[in-house]
Each structure stands twice: as structure tokens, then as C-alpha cells.
XYZ file of C-alpha atoms in Angstrom:
405
model
C 0.392 22.349 -12.726
C 4.090 22.948 -12.129
C 6.419 22.611 -15.114
C 8.528 19.794 -13.638
C 5.520 17.565 -13.139
C 4.026 18.432 -16.539
C 7.250 17.499 -18.364
C 7.411 14.246 -16.405
C 3.865 13.243 -17.280
C 4.142 14.253 -20.947
C 7.278 12.132 -21.286
C 5.509 9.112 -19.809
C 2.418 9.550 -21.930
C 4.517 9.703 -25.109
C 6.303 6.519 -24.080
C 3.084 4.552 -24.232
C 1.603 4.648 -20.759
C -1.921 4.361 -22.172
C -2.721 0.831 -21.195
C -5.839 1.590 -19.194
C -8.642 4.094 -19.007
C -7.264 5.386 -15.715
C -3.972 6.275 -17.355
C -5.656 7.881 -20.366
C -7.566 10.154 -18.001
C -4.358 10.837 -16.061
C -2.441 11.841 -19.203
C -5.158 14.236 -20.369
C -5.517 15.956 -17.009
C -2.642 18.433 -17.132
C -4.846 21.501 -16.793
C -7.407 20.157 -14.331
C -7.563 21.199 -10.717
C -8.268 17.610 -9.669
C -4.947 16.295 -10.977
C -3.049 19.263 -9.586
C -4.533 18.515 -6.188
C -3.048 15.047 -6.259
C 0.535 15.930 -7.024
C 1.358 19.398 -5.747
C 2.204 19.628 -2.085
C -0.172 21.503 0.191
C 2.620 23.672 1.614
C 2.987 25.395 -1.765
C 6.381 23.944 -2.716
C 6.128 23.259 -6.446
C 7.590 20.084 -7.849
C 7.537 18.222 -4.537
C 5.302 15.633 -2.950
C 4.793 15.250 0.774
C 4.972 11.714 2.137
C 4.241 10.100 5.481
C 6.256 7.259 6.967
C 4.857 4.715 9.414
C 7.365 3.032 11.734
C 7.840 0.675 14.628
C 8.521 2.548 17.851
C 10.309 1.416 20.995
C 13.794 2.156 19.707
C 14.862 5.394 18.052
C 11.505 5.965 16.374
C 8.854 8.121 18.042
C 6.004 7.609 15.586
C 4.989 8.947 12.169
C 7.498 10.965 10.135
C 7.118 13.225 7.121
C 9.421 14.185 4.246
C 9.172 15.632 0.739
C 10.167 14.070 -2.571
C 11.623 16.350 -5.270
C 10.157 15.209 -8.594
C 13.055 16.698 -10.541
C 15.832 14.530 -9.125
C 14.305 12.110 -6.602
C 15.910 13.693 -3.543
C 14.179 13.607 -0.160
C 14.183 16.198 2.592
C 15.352 15.206 6.051
C 12.511 13.433 7.881
C 10.625 15.316 10.578
C 8.441 13.867 13.311
C 4.799 14.466 12.375
C 3.214 12.776 15.403
C 4.399 10.756 18.366
C 2.330 7.559 18.572
C 2.859 3.875 19.352
C 3.774 1.457 16.538
C 2.084 3.260 13.620
C 3.251 0.493 11.277
C 0.731 1.337 8.564
C -0.949 4.607 7.650
C -3.646 5.644 5.179
C -4.864 9.009 3.904
C -8.401 10.284 3.445
C -9.238 10.615 -0.284
C -10.288 14.283 -0.156
C -9.962 15.677 3.366
C -6.870 16.597 5.453
C -6.965 13.458 7.612
C -4.557 10.583 8.180
C -5.318 7.274 9.867
C -2.810 4.917 11.484
C -2.849 1.560 13.163
C -1.345 1.149 16.596
C 0.148 -2.331 16.211
C -0.129 -3.435 19.821
C -1.802 -6.363 21.579
C -3.595 -4.473 24.356
C -5.439 -1.153 24.530
C -7.087 0.216 27.661
C -6.887 -3.202 29.306
C -8.512 -5.037 26.383
C -6.889 -7.494 23.953
C -7.017 -5.238 20.939
C -4.889 -2.812 19.005
C -5.935 0.689 18.014
C -6.753 2.870 15.034
C -5.958 6.587 15.367
C -7.340 9.559 13.435
C -5.190 12.650 12.822
C -5.778 16.006 11.159
C -3.039 17.319 8.868
C -1.620 20.805 9.400
C -1.302 22.261 5.894
C 1.771 24.434 6.384
C 4.020 21.995 8.224
C 2.502 18.579 7.543
C 2.391 17.877 11.271
C -0.393 15.690 12.615
C -2.851 16.401 15.432
C -4.534 13.461 17.138
C -8.322 13.575 16.832
C -9.215 10.303 18.561
C -8.464 6.602 18.784
C -10.720 3.555 18.629
C -10.131 -0.177 19.227
C -9.277 -2.143 16.085
C -11.307 -5.068 17.474
C -8.329 -7.419 17.354
C -4.700 -7.581 18.458
C -1.806 -6.574 16.260
C -3.506 -4.406 13.597
C -1.040 -4.237 10.699
C -2.853 -2.733 7.701
C -5.688 -0.322 6.993
C -7.343 1.516 4.141
C -9.817 4.394 3.775
C -12.690 3.700 1.387
C -13.051 5.846 -1.739
C -16.004 7.799 -0.336
C -14.049 8.704 2.804
C -16.746 7.270 5.066
C -14.906 4.349 6.654
C -11.569 2.910 7.693
C -11.112 -0.818 7.160
C -8.437 -2.544 9.277
C -6.793 -5.992 9.329
C -5.697 -7.476 12.671
C -2.850 -9.945 12.255
C -2.751 -11.214 15.839
C -6.516 -11.269 16.212
C -7.085 -12.896 12.826
C -9.895 -10.456 12.126
C -11.055 -7.452 10.135
C -13.126 -4.450 11.187
C -14.712 -1.351 9.649
C -14.907 1.958 11.503
C -17.138 4.856 10.367
C -15.506 8.256 9.792
C -17.373 11.333 11.040
C -17.581 14.653 9.215
C -14.838 15.972 11.504
C -12.523 13.070 10.630
C -12.955 11.336 13.972
C -13.531 7.591 14.120
C -16.625 5.948 15.572
C -16.628 2.488 17.127
C -16.495 -0.391 14.660
C -19.631 -0.984 12.601
C -18.371 -4.478 11.716
C -15.873 -6.808 13.377
C -15.403 -10.257 11.844
C -12.993 -12.920 13.074
C -11.705 -15.402 10.521
C -11.783 -19.131 11.259
C -9.491 -22.028 10.353
C -5.823 -22.818 9.776
C -3.475 -24.160 7.110
C -0.456 -26.433 6.717
C 2.415 -24.520 8.369
C 2.227 -25.283 12.113
C 4.479 -22.358 13.082
C 2.848 -19.613 11.022
C -0.584 -20.949 10.070
C -1.939 -22.368 13.335
C -4.893 -19.980 13.030
C -6.116 -16.967 11.063
C -3.780 -13.990 10.516
C -5.442 -11.210 8.528
C -2.511 -9.335 6.975
C -4.147 -6.716 4.758
C -7.479 -5.357 3.597
C -8.203 -3.554 0.322
C -11.168 -2.336 -1.695
C -11.937 -2.844 -5.372
C -12.029 0.155 -7.762
C -15.841 0.312 -7.515
C -15.684 0.533 -3.686
C -18.151 -2.354 -3.417
C -16.048 -5.309 -2.286
C -13.272 -5.649 0.295
C -10.471 -8.226 0.152
C -8.596 -9.508 3.189
C -5.447 -11.537 2.561
C -5.152 -14.006 5.453
C -1.688 -15.515 5.849
C -2.902 -18.170 8.260
C -5.650 -19.525 6.024
C -4.037 -19.345 2.554
C -7.096 -17.420 1.439
C -8.173 -13.985 0.283
C -11.508 -13.450 2.011
C -14.073 -11.325 0.182
C -16.656 -9.012 1.762
C -19.439 -6.880 0.396
C -18.921 -3.299 1.583
C -21.629 -0.699 2.137
C -20.158 2.787 2.449
C -23.347 4.326 3.862
C -23.355 2.015 6.894
C -19.606 1.258 6.852
C -20.491 -2.427 7.232
C -18.853 -5.576 5.881
C -20.803 -8.741 4.968
C -19.221 -11.987 3.691
C -19.531 -12.410 -0.053
C -20.754 -15.518 -1.859
C -18.382 -17.199 -2.564
C -16.609 -15.945 0.565
C -12.982 -16.366 -0.523
C -10.352 -17.306 -3.099
C -7.551 -19.748 -2.286
C -3.831 -19.762 -3.012
C -1.442 -22.730 -2.736
C -1.205 -24.500 0.611
C 1.518 -22.916 2.742
C 1.869 -19.859 0.492
C 0.862 -17.340 3.186
C -0.923 -14.494 1.343
C 0.095 -11.116 2.752
C -0.613 -7.980 0.682
C -2.945 -7.441 -2.261
C -3.219 -4.914 -5.109
C -5.585 -4.269 -8.005
C -4.546 -3.557 -11.575
C -5.738 -0.093 -12.733
C -8.058 -1.746 -15.275
C -9.936 -3.503 -12.477
C -9.718 -6.781 -14.433
C -6.935 -8.365 -12.373
C -5.462 -8.384 -8.907
C -2.220 -9.635 -7.376
C -1.466 -11.134 -3.969
C 2.068 -11.568 -2.660
C 2.666 -14.721 -0.665
C 5.003 -14.193 2.296
C 5.910 -17.796 3.092
C 6.386 -19.075 -0.470
C 8.015 -15.916 -1.935
C 5.573 -15.873 -4.833
C 2.979 -13.595 -6.435
C -0.386 -14.986 -7.508
C -2.241 -13.269 -10.344
C -6.043 -13.385 -10.128
C -8.785 -12.616 -12.638
C -11.551 -10.466 -11.151
C -15.296 -10.535 -11.792
C -16.325 -7.047 -10.650
C -20.052 -7.807 -10.729
C -19.849 -10.710 -8.289
C -16.687 -9.858 -6.373
C -15.116 -13.157 -7.393
C -11.370 -13.810 -7.737
C -9.851 -16.714 -9.695
C -6.139 -17.548 -9.561
C -4.557 -17.730 -13.010
C -0.801 -17.851 -12.296
C 1.744 -18.058 -9.490
C 5.317 -16.843 -10.081
C 8.423 -16.649 -7.885
C 9.796 -13.314 -6.656
C 13.356 -14.746 -6.454
C 16.147 -15.677 -8.863
C 16.132 -19.386 -9.770
C 19.426 -20.075 -8.008
C 18.580 -18.334 -4.708
C 18.233 -20.758 -1.767
C 18.692 -18.826 1.547
C 15.709 -17.853 3.690
C 13.407 -15.175 2.300
C 9.964 -13.755 2.931
C 8.002 -11.236 0.933
C 6.091 -8.167 2.124
C 4.589 -5.569 -0.243
C 3.074 -5.785 -3.740
C 2.111 -2.793 -5.899
C 1.055 -2.167 -9.487
C 2.588 0.723 -11.430
C 0.039 3.464 -12.289
C 0.474 2.583 -15.978
C -0.610 -0.987 -15.319
C 2.447 -2.253 -17.188
C 4.471 -3.463 -14.195
C 4.083 -5.177 -10.814
C 6.629 -4.923 -8.004
C 7.134 -7.007 -4.849
C 9.579 -6.779 -1.929
C 11.907 -9.605 -0.846
C 13.185 -9.699 2.740
C 16.315 -11.844 2.910
C 17.252 -11.361 -0.717
C 16.684 -7.668 0.118
C 15.384 -6.679 -3.280
C 12.402 -5.471 -5.264
C 11.131 -8.090 -7.709
C 10.077 -6.586 -11.034
C 7.410 -8.066 -13.323
C 5.902 -6.964 -16.624
C 2.149 -7.420 -17.113
C 0.608 -9.039 -20.176
C -1.919 -6.483 -21.413
C -4.366 -9.178 -22.556
C -4.241 -11.685 -19.702
C -2.773 -9.870 -16.691
C -0.183 -12.629 -16.304
C 3.294 -11.704 -15.096
C 6.771 -12.151 -16.534
C 9.829 -11.722 -14.327
C 12.187 -8.897 -15.240
C 14.615 -9.602 -12.404
C 15.280 -8.088 -9.003
C 16.787 -4.772 -7.862
C 18.709 -4.624 -4.541
C 17.118 -2.055 -2.249
C 20.301 -0.581 -0.804
C 19.373 -1.698 2.685
C 18.187 -4.593 4.829
C 14.683 -6.060 5.064
C 12.596 -3.963 2.636
C 9.129 -3.951 4.173
C 6.822 -1.584 2.365
C 7.613 0.503 -0.704
C 5.668 3.179 -2.515
C 5.402 4.451 -6.098
C 4.791 8.186 -6.423
C 1.586 9.292 -8.235
C 3.460 10.280 -11.416
C 4.958 6.796 -11.700
C 8.472 8.263 -11.770
C 9.990 6.952 -8.530
C 9.838 3.950 -6.214
C 10.782 4.497 -2.569
C 11.885 1.379 -0.651
C 11.556 1.318 3.158
C 14.372 -0.841 4.570
C 13.164 -1.703 8.068
C 16.327 -3.217 9.550
C 18.850 -0.757 8.069
C 16.757 2.294 9.043
C 16.719 3.941 5.622
C 14.504 4.800 2.675
C 16.146 4.555 -0.754
C 14.833 6.237 -3.935
C 14.835 4.561 -7.359
C 13.873 6.043 -10.709
C 11.472 3.862 -12.699
C 12.514 3.329 -16.326
C 9.213 3.881 -18.189
C 9.683 1.394 -21.015
C 11.043 -1.589 -19.085
C 9.948 -0.922 -15.503
C 13.511 -1.424 -14.308
C 14.672 0.464 -11.226
C 17.656 2.806 -11.396
C 19.262 4.019 -8.151
C 19.099 7.801 -7.886
C 21.771 7.991 -5.201
C 19.251 9.583 -2.842
C 18.181 8.178 0.510
C 17.257 9.289 4.017
C 17.724 7.734 7.449
C 14.473 6.865 9.240
C 14.279 4.526 12.256
C 12.404 1.277 11.500
C 10.449 2.488 8.448
C 7.524 0.216 7.578
C 5.057 2.154 5.411
C 5.219 5.083 2.957
C 2.172 7.023 1.735
C 2.060 10.083 -0.530
C -0.203 12.989 0.333
C -2.655 14.463 -2.148
C -2.367 18.228 -1.777
C -4.927 20.800 -0.783
C -6.137 18.696 2.147
């Protein structure tokens, strides 16, 4: 492991980042090849991490971009086009092979009312992407996807189609046609935004056995049993967990312990904490907390939610207030306490990403065309501007690459 990364991780371990088994393993892994493979860039540049940036095209953007984060000071290299493709608003990386998958957030593909999911191979030296193939997402407006932990399937959420699908991954990284395609049914109380189902994200639990689709239109997180061997989804029993009427659940994240999960509600500007029964795949809401200051009244909507690798903090993005909401996590209950908001240095922060060492948070400001880097204070979780940023047209999603792939 390179010396910069080792010093960073030692410092965080000494400061008490041992709140979960995952972090204990992380902090003891300095001399293991597996941990090195997750944080050293595949092009051999020590102390840097490669990242991929999904965007909306149609203006200045041409597709997916790549950059590198310097772990020593938080600086980013100038972005380079990795692949030209249409509306790759969300991307996901294979867990152990040099493949990247991206949605094509469109309403029609090859004359059918569906978006697409594209498979790319990653060129090790340059980070450029080569298209392998594309398959229908089985619904319009795909906006989120994830690769399962075994690397056998891509799961995708279709916002416009109000549906989810699972696509098998071949040994060569190419995608097969969907093994499952399930359309959600129903509506909720907001006639403008919740007139029907709008699947906004899909995630898997740490055991890779259950999938969770946050549906903005239904005010529900739908739960599916997932079989990696067949790449199929089957509704769980019970089939969902509910949030408050009109909340509009959008994105979803698990705590590293696997005991809790968090869903950010776009329409209500709140985060709901949920207790998780891993044996049954059951979620139970335990708390809902605002992402905004008490005195803030202008329009706002939320977008991304993520848990710090230590499990000590949760972050959520505010669009309108243009900030990252910061929460501390109660180690016994998983409940959240607000620690304020940090302006993102841009307009309309969509997605953000925390690097694997837990040192930096990168905020993608969609409407100001920039990505801004913040250093994470390890004791409080507060965000400190590093002074570093890059210009990227319409950035929507940021994902870090595990090296050697």
C-alpha cells in the first residue's frame, strides 16, 4: 500500500473509526492485496483514485468522464471523456472485473418505450471505456442501477416506467436480456409527482439476498428477494415498507453494520431511518428527520444519501438550499442527529460520493457544472472545503474505481 493512503487510514483508525466489523477489517488490512486493490489506481499512480462521472448529455456533455483524486490534498485532475453515450446519468462498477455499467436515461430505444443499460470494458492504462453491448432497461427513464456483490447481475430502476429489472452479466461482461422486469402499481397523495409509480433507485443488502427499490410515486420502499444464480427478483413478504404520505422516497443506503438503512425523501426534504431484519428482509421506520435548517422556507428537494464508511455519519444532498446535510449516527439505535449543512460551492447538488478511505466527499453540482471536493473531519463528520474543484458539464453521478480491474 502506498504511504499516503497508509498514513490516512492509520490516522482514522486511531481516531475511533471502529464502530463496525467492516471498519475493523478495513483498519487491519494495510498489508493485504485485497485492500490495496480497492484504493490504488489501476494506472499505477500511487496515492490517487480513479473516478467516473455520469452526466446528462445534450448540451456540452458527451457522456461519461473520468478524473483522478489525489489522496494527499484532495485535488482532482482535469476530466477526460471516457465514453460518448446518451444520458449516462448513473453508473456502477463491477465488484472485481474491469467493467462499468451505465443507464441511458431516455424514453425510447430502438422504437420501444424503454431506456437502456450499457456495458463497458475499462482500459487499464487510460481509464477509457469500450462499449460491449446495450440492453433495454424494460422501462422508460432508467435513473439508477447497481451491480450485485457476486458480479452476476445489474439491477436497474426505471423512473418513467415505474419499474425495476435485473439483467444477467456474462463472463465477458456483456449484458443479457432482463431475467426479471416488474412494474410497480399504485399512487400516492401528490397529484403532480405521485400520480403513479416512479422507481427512483435500487440497492442490495450486505448479504446480497434482498433488493430495495425506493419508489417516489408510491411512498414505499419495495423489497425483493434476489437470486444471484438466476439474476431474478421475486417480491418479498411483506413486499414493502412505507414512509410518510407525500414524502417521495428517492435514494437508499445501508449502514455498514447491516442493522439499519436510510432513505432520503425528495419531496419532503427528510431522511427516514429504518431498522433492518436481515433474515426476513423487513424494514421498519424508526425516525424521520429534516435535511434543512429550521428557518429555511424556500423550495427544496433532496437527491442522494450515503453513509460514511465508519458508520458514524450520514450525508444527504439538498437541491435549492444547495448543501450537504450532515448527521451523526447513534451507535446503539441507528437514529440520526443533525450536525448542520455545508454549502456545496455550486448549484443543485445531485449525487455525491465518499472516497473509500473516508477522507473526502465529492459533490456533483448539476446546474453549475462543477464537482467540489470537501475533506471529512473524522471526529465530527463536518465537511471542510479543500479549495479544489473541476468543471464537468451536468455532473449527476460519481463512482470510484477499485484498481486492478
